[in-house]
Every structure is written in structure tokens, then in C-alpha cells.
């Protein structure tokens, strides 16, 4: 299982040092939480843009961009310039599946993997038809909007069902889980069928990134 470290709560002072430390500690990706102040209350556009600029110059580790935005098309464009590994958009941001498929197609045409994300209350049935067109399904395990929340246990069942569906239909889709994941609950998340875990505060607030990432990967 791979770890994508959310840099949402990385402090601006010393951020370059923090990014270096996270890379040497063994994170597989940097998870970029883009919030627009509309789809969710917080706005992280400026800071995440700045962080991506730094990351582009100091690391070759892949960027995992999670767009919690309403104006999906313009933010896809704003973040494509950083050549991320993938861009994940929210099912709930679209008005219809045609629009959603267009955005996913646009991401892929720009040499980027495309992901779809669902909020805790969105049923997986809503996105099953879209799975053949994505590389990743990101299951929110907390309400999107801020870091440091507690994982909602009901979301683990969704991961299990998705895993079953993906295997049964021989799809090549990674399951990514995002929010409230820590050393105490990661085993359950993994066993549910998760391929990539997003971890923010459990790593960033720890005193030793390497030790924490090793424990999470054990
Ligand atoms: C929530 C974000 C997550 C989250 C991860 O809206 O998508 O990436 O902040 O941080 P922790 O691990 O602190 O929940
Ligand atoms: Zn995220």
C-alpha cells in the first residue's frame, strides 16, 4: 500500500525543509488538497499553488492533486501546469455524467491520470458506471474541507464494496482513501482493499516522519 502525504497542514515557514524531510522519510506521493471556498468553505488555492511551484523545483516525487472545487475545468488547467501524476475531481461538483466524463477525458488527454472522488454520503452506485474511465477512485473517509478530522467508520464499508466490484468486473482502478487515517486505523483501511492512503496530520504532527511512515507501511 502506498502513502500519499497531504501537505495541507504544512506550515509555510520551513515548508521546503518539510518537503525534503517527507521525501527522505519515504512518502510515495505529495497529496495536494485544493479547496476553492465554494465547494468547501476553506480556500487553499494560493498556498497549494505556491507549494506545487516549490515541489516542482525540488522533488521528482509525483504530485497527487485532489480538487475540492466547483469550477472544475479552470482548476484542472491551473494544476495541469505542474505535471501531476493524477488529478482527482469530485463527483458532487458535476451537474451530469456527460460533464464529468468530459473533464476526466480532458485530464487524460493531457497525460495525467484521472481520478473521481466521492464524499462520505455519496453512494458508490452513483459512480460505478464511471469506474472504467478512471485510474483512481478516491473515497473520502471524512467530510472534505479540513484536515485533522476523525475517520467516519461507515466509509470503510464503501471501500469493501468498491473493491469487490472492481475485482468482479476486472477493472484496473486503484482505491485511495482520504481523511482521518492514522496508525490505529490503517490496518482496517488496508484490509478493506485500499491501494493508496492519504495521510495528513498523523504524519505532519508527528515528531519523526520516517518512523511514522514506516509504522504506517508495516
Ligand atoms: C480533507 C482532505 C484530506 C485531509 C487529510 O478535505 O481532502 O486530504 O486533509 O488530512 P488528515 O489525515 O489530517 O485527515
Ligand atoms: Zn485530500
Coordinates of N, CA and C and ligand atoms in Angstrom, one line a residue, residues 6 8 31 33 35 66 68 140 142-149 178-181 198-201, ligand 1:
X6 N -0.6 14.3 2.7 CA -1.3 15.5 2.5 C -0.5 16.7 3.1
X8 N -1.5 19.7 3.3 CA -2.5 20.7 3.6 C -2.1 21.5 4.9
X31 N 0.2 14.8 -1.6 CA -1.2 15.0 -1.8 C -1.5 16.4 -1.7
X33 N -4.3 19.2 -1.6 CA -5.7 19.5 -1.3 C -6.1 20.9 -1.8
X35 N -8.8 23.6 -2.3 CA -10.1 24.0 -1.9 C -10.4 25.4 -2.3
X66 N -5.9 16.7 -5.5 CA -7.3 16.5 -5.1 C -8.0 17.8 -5.2
X68 N -11.1 20.0 -4.6 CA -12.3 20.2 -3.9 C -12.8 21.5 -4.4
X140 N -13.6 9.5 0.2 CA -13.4 10.4 1.3 C -13.9 9.7 2.6
X142 N -13.6 11.2 5.5 CA -14.1 12.3 6.4 C -14.9 13.3 5.4
X143 N -15.6 14.2 5.9 CA -16.2 15.3 5.1 C -15.1 16.1 4.5
X144 N -15.0 16.4 3.2 CA -13.9 17.2 2.7 C -14.0 18.6 3.3
X145 N -12.9 19.2 3.4 CA -12.9 20.6 3.9 C -11.8 21.0 4.8
X146 N -11.4 20.0 5.7 CA -10.2 20.3 6.5 C -9.5 19.1 7.0
X147 N -8.3 19.2 7.4 CA -7.5 18.1 8.0 C -7.8 17.9 9.4
X148 N -7.3 16.8 10.0 CA -7.3 16.6 11.4 C -8.7 16.1 11.9
X149 N -9.6 15.6 11.0 CA -10.9 15.1 11.5 C -10.8 13.6 11.8
X178 N -9.1 8.8 2.0 CA -8.6 10.1 2.3 C -9.3 10.7 3.5
X179 N -8.6 10.9 4.6 CA -9.1 11.6 5.8 C -9.2 10.8 7.1
X180 N -8.5 11.4 8.1 CA -8.6 10.8 9.4 C -7.8 9.4 9.5
X181 N -6.9 9.2 8.6 CA -6.2 7.9 8.7 C -4.9 8.0 9.5
X198 N -4.2 8.4 1.9 CA -3.8 9.8 2.1 C -3.7 10.0 3.6
X199 N -2.5 10.5 4.1 CA -2.3 10.8 5.5 C -1.8 12.2 5.6
X200 N -2.5 13.0 6.4 CA -2.1 14.3 6.7 C -1.5 14.5 8.1
X201 N -2.4 14.9 9.0 CA -2.0 15.2 10.3 C -1.2 14.1 11.1
Ligands
LIG1 C1 -9.8 16.7 3.6 C2 -8.6 16.4 2.7 C3 -7.6 15.4 3.2 C4 -7.2 15.6 4.6 C5 -6.1 14.7 5.1 O1 -10.6 17.6 2.9 O2 -9.0 16.0 1.4 O3 -6.6 15.2 2.3 O4 -6.9 16.9 4.9 O5 -5.6 15.1 6.3 P1 -5.9 14.2 7.7 O6 -5.1 13.0 7.5 O7 -5.4 15.1 8.7 O8 -7.3 13.9 7.8

